[in-house]
């Protein structure tokens, strides 16, 4: 049985920051939206070239991350499920965002 989705209030606290990952020349802009208790409820990532595959995958990944969080999947569970390099750094920008949020 699936748990209920915990929707965010219309007005909420958000934090925006830049994050670089990999060999890409431009930083990604990340916005994290919070529930009133300061738990994370949504993520938006932009910064890749508009219309590019990287931009689409990054945007879709942020949507899926947001949905998982809204359905109660713990951030630590997601953090341990993402692809990592041999040195345990995240392989993708989405993983780098997750690591940053988990700090």
PDB file of C-alpha atoms in Angstrom:
ATOM      1  CA  UNK A   1       0.000   0.000   0.000  1.00  0.00           C
ATOM      2  CA  UNK A   2       1.358   3.410  -0.957  1.00  0.00           C
ATOM      3  CA  UNK A   3       1.488   6.181   1.614  1.00  0.00           C
ATOM      4  CA  UNK A   4      -0.156   9.533   0.971  1.00  0.00           C
ATOM      5  CA  UNK A   5       1.749  12.325  -0.695  1.00  0.00           C
ATOM      6  CA  UNK A   6       2.675  15.131   1.673  1.00  0.00           C
ATOM      7  CA  UNK A   7       1.944  18.249  -0.384  1.00  0.00           C
ATOM      8  CA  UNK A   8       3.842  21.455   0.208  1.00  0.00           C
ATOM      9  CA  UNK A   9       2.133  24.659   1.332  1.00  0.00           C
ATOM     10  CA  UNK A  10       1.578  27.329  -1.337  1.00  0.00           C
ATOM     11  CA  UNK A  11       4.079  29.610   0.426  1.00  0.00           C
ATOM     12  CA  UNK A  12       7.261  27.975   1.670  1.00  0.00           C
ATOM     13  CA  UNK A  13      10.853  28.659   2.538  1.00  0.00           C
ATOM     14  CA  UNK A  14      13.314  27.942  -0.265  1.00  0.00           C
ATOM     15  CA  UNK A  15      17.067  28.060  -0.647  1.00  0.00           C
ATOM     16  CA  UNK A  16      18.862  28.615  -3.953  1.00  0.00           C
ATOM     17  CA  UNK A  17      22.532  27.852  -4.531  1.00  0.00           C
ATOM     18  CA  UNK A  18      24.954  27.114  -7.362  1.00  0.00           C
ATOM     19  CA  UNK A  19      26.728  23.805  -7.712  1.00  0.00           C
ATOM     20  CA  UNK A  20      29.350  22.653 -10.183  1.00  0.00           C
ATOM     21  CA  UNK A  21      29.736  19.042 -11.191  1.00  0.00           C
ATOM     22  CA  UNK A  22      31.931  17.182 -13.635  1.00  0.00           C
ATOM     23  CA  UNK A  23      33.614  18.924 -16.527  1.00  0.00           C
ATOM     24  CA  UNK A  24      30.711  21.201 -17.372  1.00  0.00           C
ATOM     25  CA  UNK A  25      31.673  24.863 -17.723  1.00  0.00           C
ATOM     26  CA  UNK A  26      28.526  26.365 -16.257  1.00  0.00           C
ATOM     27  CA  UNK A  27      27.235  25.947 -12.728  1.00  0.00           C
ATOM     28  CA  UNK A  28      23.857  24.398 -12.035  1.00  0.00           C
ATOM     29  CA  UNK A  29      21.344  26.487 -10.100  1.00  0.00           C
ATOM     30  CA  UNK A  30      19.545  24.452  -7.461  1.00  0.00           C
ATOM     31  CA  UNK A  31      16.463  25.515  -5.522  1.00  0.00           C
ATOM     32  CA  UNK A  32      15.312  23.454  -2.558  1.00  0.00           C
ATOM     33  CA  UNK A  33      11.826  23.994  -1.103  1.00  0.00           C
ATOM     34  CA  UNK A  34      11.076  23.141   2.508  1.00  0.00           C
ATOM     35  CA  UNK A  35       8.077  22.077   4.544  1.00  0.00           C
ATOM     36  CA  UNK A  36       7.302  24.200   7.649  1.00  0.00           C
ATOM     37  CA  UNK A  37       9.344  21.732   9.754  1.00  0.00           C
ATOM     38  CA  UNK A  38      12.368  22.440   7.451  1.00  0.00           C
ATOM     39  CA  UNK A  39      12.362  18.964   5.888  1.00  0.00           C
ATOM     40  CA  UNK A  40      13.019  18.987   2.145  1.00  0.00           C
ATOM     41  CA  UNK A  41       9.972  18.712  -0.088  1.00  0.00           C
ATOM     42  CA  UNK A  42      11.018  19.747  -3.573  1.00  0.00           C
ATOM     43  CA  UNK A  43      14.070  20.304  -5.746  1.00  0.00           C
ATOM     44  CA  UNK A  44      14.573  22.234  -8.962  1.00  0.00           C
ATOM     45  CA  UNK A  45      17.818  22.052 -10.967  1.00  0.00           C
ATOM     46  CA  UNK A  46      18.684  24.196 -13.972  1.00  0.00           C
ATOM     47  CA  UNK A  47      21.835  25.318 -15.680  1.00  0.00           C
ATOM     48  CA  UNK A  48      22.512  22.917 -18.507  1.00  0.00           C
ATOM     49  CA  UNK A  49      22.014  24.203 -22.043  1.00  0.00           C
ATOM     50  CA  UNK A  50      18.291  24.679 -22.683  1.00  0.00           C
ATOM     51  CA  UNK A  51      16.895  21.928 -24.855  1.00  0.00           C
ATOM     52  CA  UNK A  52      19.861  19.623 -24.234  1.00  0.00           C
ATOM     53  CA  UNK A  53      19.618  16.033 -23.064  1.00  0.00           C
ATOM     54  CA  UNK A  54      21.531  16.937 -19.891  1.00  0.00           C
ATOM     55  CA  UNK A  55      18.982  19.639 -19.102  1.00  0.00           C
ATOM     56  CA  UNK A  56      16.054  17.258 -19.634  1.00  0.00           C
ATOM     57  CA  UNK A  57      17.565  14.430 -17.558  1.00  0.00           C
ATOM     58  CA  UNK A  58      18.511  16.837 -14.771  1.00  0.00           C
ATOM     59  CA  UNK A  59      15.040  18.406 -14.686  1.00  0.00           C
ATOM     60  CA  UNK A  60      13.343  14.981 -14.714  1.00  0.00           C
ATOM     61  CA  UNK A  61      15.663  13.710 -11.991  1.00  0.00           C
ATOM     62  CA  UNK A  62      14.746  16.679  -9.781  1.00  0.00           C
ATOM     63  CA  UNK A  63      11.034  15.977 -10.355  1.00  0.00           C
ATOM     64  CA  UNK A  64      11.463  12.317  -9.394  1.00  0.00           C
ATOM     65  CA  UNK A  65      13.536  13.272  -6.334  1.00  0.00           C
ATOM     66  CA  UNK A  66      10.808  15.718  -5.265  1.00  0.00           C
ATOM     67  CA  UNK A  67       8.074  13.095  -5.675  1.00  0.00           C
ATOM     68  CA  UNK A  68      10.077  10.528  -3.690  1.00  0.00           C
ATOM     69  CA  UNK A  69      10.600  13.014  -0.850  1.00  0.00           C
ATOM     70  CA  UNK A  70       6.914  13.995  -0.853  1.00  0.00           C
ATOM     71  CA  UNK A  71       5.973  10.328  -0.482  1.00  0.00           C
ATOM     72  CA  UNK A  72       8.272   9.979   2.506  1.00  0.00           C
ATOM     73  CA  UNK A  73      11.352   8.285   1.046  1.00  0.00           C
ATOM     74  CA  UNK A  74      14.220   9.295   3.361  1.00  0.00           C
ATOM     75  CA  UNK A  75      16.979  11.363   1.756  1.00  0.00           C
ATOM     76  CA  UNK A  76      19.571   8.957   3.195  1.00  0.00           C
ATOM     77  CA  UNK A  77      17.901   6.059   1.363  1.00  0.00           C
ATOM     78  CA  UNK A  78      18.070   7.984  -1.906  1.00  0.00           C
ATOM     79  CA  UNK A  79      21.677   9.025  -1.200  1.00  0.00           C
ATOM     80  CA  UNK A  80      22.763   5.399  -0.842  1.00  0.00           C
ATOM     81  CA  UNK A  81      20.907   4.337  -4.000  1.00  0.00           C
ATOM     82  CA  UNK A  82      22.527   6.753  -6.481  1.00  0.00           C
ATOM     83  CA  UNK A  83      25.390   5.850  -8.786  1.00  0.00           C
ATOM     84  CA  UNK A  84      28.812   6.649  -7.368  1.00  0.00           C
ATOM     85  CA  UNK A  85      32.339   6.744  -8.718  1.00  0.00           C
ATOM     86  CA  UNK A  86      35.095   4.504  -7.374  1.00  0.00           C
ATOM     87  CA  UNK A  87      36.047   7.207  -4.853  1.00  0.00           C
ATOM     88  CA  UNK A  88      32.406   7.328  -3.615  1.00  0.00           C
ATOM     89  CA  UNK A  89      31.738  10.769  -5.111  1.00  0.00           C
ATOM     90  CA  UNK A  90      28.419  11.061  -6.947  1.00  0.00           C
ATOM     91  CA  UNK A  91      28.510  10.281 -10.671  1.00  0.00           C
ATOM     92  CA  UNK A  92      25.838  12.820 -11.641  1.00  0.00           C
ATOM     93  CA  UNK A  93      24.730  16.351 -10.832  1.00  0.00           C
ATOM     94  CA  UNK A  94      21.609  14.892  -9.217  1.00  0.00           C
ATOM     95  CA  UNK A  95      23.817  12.855  -6.891  1.00  0.00           C
ATOM     96  CA  UNK A  96      25.886  15.954  -6.074  1.00  0.00           C
ATOM     97  CA  UNK A  97      22.676  17.819  -5.179  1.00  0.00           C
ATOM     98  CA  UNK A  98      21.531  14.929  -2.972  1.00  0.00           C
ATOM     99  CA  UNK A  99      24.895  14.854  -1.181  1.00  0.00           C
ATOM    100  CA  UNK A 100      24.733  18.618  -0.613  1.00  0.00           C
ATOM    101  CA  UNK A 101      21.189  18.373   0.799  1.00  0.00           C
ATOM    102  CA  UNK A 102      22.176  15.475   3.081  1.00  0.00           C
ATOM    103  CA  UNK A 103      24.840  17.541   4.846  1.00  0.00           C
TER     104      UNK A 103
END
